[in-house]
Amino acid sequence: MARAHGFSALRGLVAAGCTLAPCVPIAAETLPVDIHGFVSQGYLKSDENNYLGQSQRGSFDFNEAGVNVSKNLSPQLRVGMQLFARDLGTLGGDQITLDWAYGDYRISDSLGVRVGRIREPGGFYNETRDIDLARTSILLPQSVYPENYRDVLSSYNGGCVYGDVRLAGLGSLDYQLFGGGEKIGSNSSVAQAVTDAGALSVSSVDVKYVMGAGLVWTTPLRGLRLGATVTKLAIDYSGQTTAIPFFAPSQPFHITLDQLEQFIVSAEYTVGDLIVSAEGERIHVRGTTDIPGQPEIRFDSGGWYLNADYRLTHKLGIGCYYSEYYSVAPNGDSHDPSMYQRDLALTCAYDITDNWLVKVEGHWIRGYAALLQQENLGPGFPFGSKQAETDWVLFAAKTTVSF
């Protein structure tokens, strides 16, 4: 049954998307309304530890589907939206969500305004992370593009000013200045990441604000792009603590992360059929809570990766990346395998047609900082007599159809 989830979600998305697209006659020369979409089904299998689902026993709970509708209302104004659903282990549950929806008014090449639900420009690939046909790998490097925090780092409700400034002989500079906020449900990935600690049950997540800037410099050296993104957020969590029989009753709690800062630097070089990219990220978190015994929250994390993709033929591509992620709390031990995750990944992607591809991918991983405890509950995991395995292997396969 799990295999059918993605296609069931796509049928729902198509039905919903078609009700939003006006029925208009299509002339031979133009298409007044653009309708596109995709559906994918994947499989995950690990020899040790569960990652992004029950991967130790093999998991088909790995699918995505989306339908987007867009239209040019004038030469300067374009409107569009995308409905999206996914299932990734305990995340998503194939619930149809509004992924993005905005009006885009382009005043000139150097100035445009976008308002609505907007993709966050985190790094080079956050805005296109759902376009499976646009990359070789199945999983983006989790050190910079973690699936566990997709909900809070993917889209926001607000506005954006953007443009492309020509720098004469120095190339061009794309910029974005953005800001907004959003409310996220208790079934979101970021809520589950907090609930994963085991003592809390999150009922609501309120992103009070998100603001930042993104720059991409297309250098005079052909094929070379450099970028940087700075994002600041403030997030409120509310919910109930978990009752401990005979010791502590359940009670309301409130967490305020009033300083959450993300910094990403990026580089990409394309020469012929080879693309080499690298990105690094740092996240600083500071906040307060009314949970007894934990008045202050301090947390830092970071990571980086180096990736290479090569197109062997028109239909066949291969890729490889090495990624490191570190999660360090105050007094944490950076040599503790629960505080880091190092990932060597190899990918092969084959285009069956221009709109249908299949991929296979292997990961050789050391450390388990990005694992969810909920997916790995067992004797003592990860504190008691049985620890998570430090060295483990993950296999992934995926097929995607777009239209």
mmCIF file of N, CA, C and O in Angstrom, residues 126-176:
data_model
loop_
_atom_site.group_PDB
_atom_site.id
_atom_site.type_symbol
_atom_site.label_atom_id
_atom_site.label_comp_id
_atom_site.label_asym_id
_atom_site.label_seq_id
_atom_site.Cartn_x
_atom_site.Cartn_y
_atom_site.Cartn_z
ATOM 1 N N ASN A 126 17.846 25.464 -2.384
ATOM 2 C CA ASN A 126 16.635 25.346 -1.583
ATOM 3 C C ASN A 126 15.376 25.661 -2.385
ATOM 4 O O ASN A 126 14.338 25.025 -2.201
ATOM 5 N N GLU A 127 15.456 26.607 -3.286
ATOM 6 C CA GLU A 127 14.282 26.992 -4.070
ATOM 7 C C GLU A 127 13.896 25.934 -5.096
ATOM 8 O O GLU A 127 12.768 25.932 -5.585
ATOM 9 N N THR A 128 14.819 25.027 -5.427
ATOM 10 C CA THR A 128 14.535 23.988 -6.427
ATOM 11 C C THR A 128 14.651 22.590 -5.836
ATOM 12 O O THR A 128 14.780 21.622 -6.582
ATOM 13 N N ARG A 129 14.575 22.466 -4.503
ATOM 14 C CA ARG A 129 14.833 21.176 -3.863
ATOM 15 C C ARG A 129 13.800 20.117 -4.217
ATOM 16 O O ARG A 129 14.078 18.915 -4.097
ATOM 17 N N ASP A 130 12.601 20.512 -4.652
ATOM 18 C CA ASP A 130 11.571 19.549 -5.025
ATOM 19 C C ASP A 130 11.630 19.152 -6.497
ATOM 20 O O ASP A 130 10.868 18.281 -6.924
ATOM 21 N N ILE A 131 12.510 19.767 -7.269
ATOM 22 C CA ILE A 131 12.606 19.453 -8.702
ATOM 23 C C ILE A 131 13.643 18.350 -8.859
ATOM 24 O O ILE A 131 14.846 18.609 -9.020
ATOM 25 N N ASP A 132 13.187 17.115 -8.810
ATOM 26 C CA ASP A 132 14.094 15.975 -8.831
ATOM 27 C C ASP A 132 14.867 15.878 -10.144
ATOM 28 O O ASP A 132 16.006 15.413 -10.176
ATOM 29 N N LEU A 133 14.247 16.334 -11.239
ATOM 30 C CA LEU A 133 14.907 16.265 -12.548
ATOM 31 C C LEU A 133 16.076 17.243 -12.653
ATOM 32 O O LEU A 133 16.883 17.139 -13.566
ATOM 33 N N ALA A 134 16.168 18.198 -11.719
ATOM 34 C CA ALA A 134 17.191 19.237 -11.819
ATOM 35 C C ALA A 134 18.518 18.830 -11.189
ATOM 36 O O ALA A 134 19.480 19.584 -11.259
ATOM 37 N N ARG A 135 18.585 17.649 -10.553
ATOM 38 C CA ARG A 135 19.827 17.246 -9.899
ATOM 39 C C ARG A 135 20.049 15.752 -10.073
ATOM 40 O O ARG A 135 19.125 15.002 -10.392
ATOM 41 N N THR A 136 21.273 15.332 -9.831
ATOM 42 C CA THR A 136 21.622 13.921 -9.952
ATOM 43 C C THR A 136 21.280 13.147 -8.693
ATOM 44 O O THR A 136 20.776 12.030 -8.757
ATOM 45 N N SER A 137 21.526 13.716 -7.511
ATOM 46 C CA SER A 137 21.368 12.979 -6.262
ATOM 47 C C SER A 137 19.903 12.778 -5.891
ATOM 48 O O SER A 137 19.022 13.536 -6.311
ATOM 49 N N ILE A 138 19.641 11.748 -5.086
ATOM 50 C CA ILE A 138 18.312 11.531 -4.527
ATOM 51 C C ILE A 138 18.110 12.433 -3.313
ATOM 52 O O ILE A 138 17.152 13.199 -3.249
ATOM 53 N N LEU A 139 19.018 12.328 -2.351
ATOM 54 C CA LEU A 139 18.988 13.178 -1.170
ATOM 55 C C LEU A 139 20.013 14.291 -1.321
ATOM 56 O O LEU A 139 21.191 14.017 -1.589
ATOM 57 N N LEU A 140 19.564 15.529 -1.185
ATOM 58 C CA LEU A 140 20.523 16.625 -1.100
ATOM 59 C C LEU A 140 21.378 16.437 0.156
ATOM 60 O O LEU A 140 20.938 15.815 1.122
ATOM 61 N N PRO A 141 22.591 16.955 0.185
ATOM 62 C CA PRO A 141 23.425 16.817 1.389
ATOM 63 C C PRO A 141 22.682 17.323 2.625
ATOM 64 O O PRO A 141 22.301 18.488 2.708
ATOM 65 N N GLN A 142 22.487 16.418 3.608
ATOM 66 C CA GLN A 142 21.689 16.751 4.774
ATOM 67 C C GLN A 142 22.401 17.719 5.714
ATOM 68 O O GLN A 142 21.770 18.266 6.628
ATOM 69 N N SER A 143 23.671 17.960 5.498
ATOM 70 C CA SER A 143 24.404 18.932 6.305
ATOM 71 C C SER A 143 23.920 20.352 6.060
ATOM 72 O O SER A 143 24.023 21.214 6.943
ATOM 73 N N VAL A 144 23.367 20.626 4.873
ATOM 74 C CA VAL A 144 22.901 21.970 4.512
ATOM 75 C C VAL A 144 21.405 21.989 4.194
ATOM 76 O O VAL A 144 20.736 23.005 4.414
ATOM 77 N N TYR A 145 20.851 20.863 3.706
ATOM 78 C CA TYR A 145 19.447 20.797 3.322
ATOM 79 C C TYR A 145 18.738 19.673 4.087
ATOM 80 O O TYR A 145 18.290 18.692 3.501
ATOM 81 N N PRO A 146 18.617 19.803 5.422
ATOM 82 C CA PRO A 146 18.046 18.714 6.222
ATOM 83 C C PRO A 146 16.546 18.551 5.989
ATOM 84 O O PRO A 146 15.794 19.525 6.019
ATOM 85 N N GLU A 147 16.123 17.321 5.756
ATOM 86 C CA GLU A 147 14.698 17.050 5.581
ATOM 87 C C GLU A 147 13.924 17.238 6.881
ATOM 88 O O GLU A 147 12.743 17.566 6.860
ATOM 89 N N ASN A 148 14.582 17.055 8.035
ATOM 90 C CA ASN A 148 13.892 17.190 9.321
ATOM 91 C C ASN A 148 13.424 18.609 9.603
ATOM 92 O O ASN A 148 12.563 18.816 10.461
ATOM 93 N N TYR A 149 13.995 19.601 8.905
ATOM 94 C CA TYR A 149 13.629 20.998 9.150
ATOM 95 C C TYR A 149 13.114 21.676 7.880
ATOM 96 O O TYR A 149 13.128 22.896 7.783
ATOM 97 N N ARG A 150 12.635 20.891 6.931
ATOM 98 C CA ARG A 150 12.190 21.443 5.661
ATOM 99 C C ARG A 150 11.069 22.466 5.837
ATOM 100 O O ARG A 150 11.049 23.506 5.180
ATOM 101 N N ASP A 151 10.122 22.190 6.748
ATOM 102 C CA ASP A 151 8.946 23.051 6.885
ATOM 103 C C ASP A 151 9.301 24.482 7.251
ATOM 104 O O ASP A 151 8.669 25.430 6.782
ATOM 105 N N VAL A 152 10.297 24.656 8.128
ATOM 106 C CA VAL A 152 10.614 25.994 8.605
ATOM 107 C C VAL A 152 11.650 26.691 7.732
ATOM 108 O O VAL A 152 11.809 27.908 7.800
ATOM 109 N N LEU A 153 12.351 25.936 6.883
ATOM 110 C CA LEU A 153 13.397 26.516 6.052
ATOM 111 C C LEU A 153 13.054 26.503 4.566
ATOM 112 O O LEU A 153 13.893 26.831 3.737
ATOM 113 N N SER A 154 11.827 26.126 4.221
ATOM 114 C CA SER A 154 11.461 25.990 2.812
ATOM 115 C C SER A 154 10.705 27.205 2.276
ATOM 116 O O SER A 154 11.109 27.811 1.290
ATOM 117 N N SER A 155 9.600 27.580 2.929
ATOM 118 C CA SER A 155 8.752 28.672 2.434
ATOM 119 C C SER A 155 8.305 29.549 3.591
ATOM 120 O O SER A 155 8.347 29.142 4.753
ATOM 121 N N TYR A 156 7.845 30.743 3.263
ATOM 122 C CA TYR A 156 7.332 31.675 4.267
ATOM 123 C C TYR A 156 6.249 32.533 3.627
ATOM 124 O O TYR A 156 6.152 32.634 2.391
ATOM 125 N N ASN A 157 5.426 33.149 4.447
ATOM 126 C CA ASN A 157 4.392 34.069 3.975
ATOM 127 C C ASN A 157 4.905 35.496 4.133
ATOM 128 O O ASN A 157 5.188 35.936 5.245
ATOM 129 N N GLY A 158 5.041 36.204 3.042
ATOM 130 C CA GLY A 158 5.572 37.558 3.129
ATOM 131 C C GLY A 158 5.902 38.135 1.771
ATOM 132 O O GLY A 158 5.156 37.941 0.806
ATOM 133 N N GLY A 159 7.015 38.833 1.703
ATOM 134 C CA GLY A 159 7.394 39.508 0.465
ATOM 135 C C GLY A 159 8.882 39.432 0.204
ATOM 136 O O GLY A 159 9.674 39.052 1.072
ATOM 137 N N CYS A 160 9.235 39.817 -1.005
ATOM 138 C CA CYS A 160 10.626 39.736 -1.442
ATOM 139 C C CYS A 160 10.879 40.801 -2.501
ATOM 140 O O CYS A 160 10.061 41.019 -3.391
ATOM 141 N N VAL A 161 12.008 41.468 -2.372
ATOM 142 C CA VAL A 161 12.496 42.378 -3.411
ATOM 143 C C VAL A 161 13.735 41.734 -4.015
ATOM 144 O O VAL A 161 14.619 41.263 -3.289
ATOM 145 N N TYR A 162 13.795 41.682 -5.335
ATOM 146 C CA TYR A 162 14.884 40.957 -5.987
ATOM 147 C C TYR A 162 15.290 41.663 -7.274
ATOM 148 O O TYR A 162 14.591 42.556 -7.768
ATOM 149 N N GLY A 163 16.403 41.236 -7.814
ATOM 150 C CA GLY A 163 16.856 41.794 -9.079
ATOM 151 C C GLY A 163 18.182 41.211 -9.520
ATOM 152 O O GLY A 163 18.836 40.459 -8.781
ATOM 153 N N ASP A 164 18.574 41.573 -10.730
ATOM 154 C CA ASP A 164 19.833 41.136 -11.330
ATOM 155 C C ASP A 164 20.570 42.382 -11.804
ATOM 156 O O ASP A 164 20.133 43.049 -12.746
ATOM 157 N N VAL A 165 21.664 42.695 -11.123
ATOM 158 C CA VAL A 165 22.410 43.916 -11.412
ATOM 159 C C VAL A 165 23.646 43.568 -12.231
ATOM 160 O O VAL A 165 24.470 42.751 -11.812
ATOM 161 N N ARG A 166 23.773 44.168 -13.404
ATOM 162 C CA ARG A 166 24.944 43.955 -14.247
ATOM 163 C C ARG A 166 26.131 44.740 -13.704
ATOM 164 O O ARG A 166 26.000 45.901 -13.316
ATOM 165 N N LEU A 167 27.294 44.083 -13.683
ATOM 166 C CA LEU A 167 28.495 44.698 -13.120
ATOM 167 C C LEU A 167 29.559 44.934 -14.188
ATOM 168 O O LEU A 167 30.754 44.784 -13.946
ATOM 169 N N ALA A 168 29.106 45.309 -15.370
ATOM 170 C CA ALA A 168 30.014 45.574 -16.496
ATOM 171 C C ALA A 168 30.911 44.363 -16.716
ATOM 172 O O ALA A 168 30.431 43.262 -16.921
ATOM 173 N N GLY A 169 32.206 44.532 -16.629
ATOM 174 C CA GLY A 169 33.135 43.425 -16.873
ATOM 175 C C GLY A 169 33.299 42.487 -15.708
ATOM 176 O O GLY A 169 34.083 41.529 -15.781
ATOM 177 N N LEU A 170 32.552 42.712 -14.624
ATOM 178 C CA LEU A 170 32.680 41.878 -13.421
ATOM 179 C C LEU A 170 31.538 40.882 -13.267
ATOM 180 O O LEU A 170 31.341 40.305 -12.198
ATOM 181 N N GLY A 171 30.772 40.666 -14.328
ATOM 182 C CA GLY A 171 29.691 39.702 -14.273
ATOM 183 C C GLY A 171 28.384 40.333 -13.845
ATOM 184 O O GLY A 171 28.074 41.470 -14.212
ATOM 185 N N SER A 172 27.606 39.626 -13.040
ATOM 186 C CA SER A 172 26.311 40.138 -12.575
ATOM 187 C C SER A 172 26.049 39.650 -11.154
ATOM 188 O O SER A 172 26.617 38.655 -10.703
ATOM 189 N N LEU A 173 25.151 40.368 -10.467
ATOM 190 C CA LEU A 173 24.836 40.064 -9.074
ATOM 191 C C LEU A 173 23.331 39.946 -8.918
ATOM 192 O O LEU A 173 22.590 40.904 -9.119
ATOM 193 N N ASP A 174 22.874 38.730 -8.578
ATOM 194 C CA ASP A 174 21.472 38.508 -8.233
ATOM 195 C C ASP A 174 21.301 38.728 -6.736
ATOM 196 O O ASP A 174 22.087 38.199 -5.940
ATOM 197 N N TYR A 175 20.269 39.477 -6.364
ATOM 198 C CA TYR A 175 20.035 39.726 -4.945
ATOM 199 C C TYR A 175 18.581 39.447 -4.585
ATOM 200 O O TYR A 175 17.682 39.541 -5.427
ATOM 201 N N GLN A 176 18.355 39.093 -3.327
ATOM 202 C CA GLN A 176 17.018 38.962 -2.764
ATOM 203 C C GLN A 176 17.029 39.501 -1.339
ATOM 204 O O GLN A 176 17.914 39.159 -0.550
#
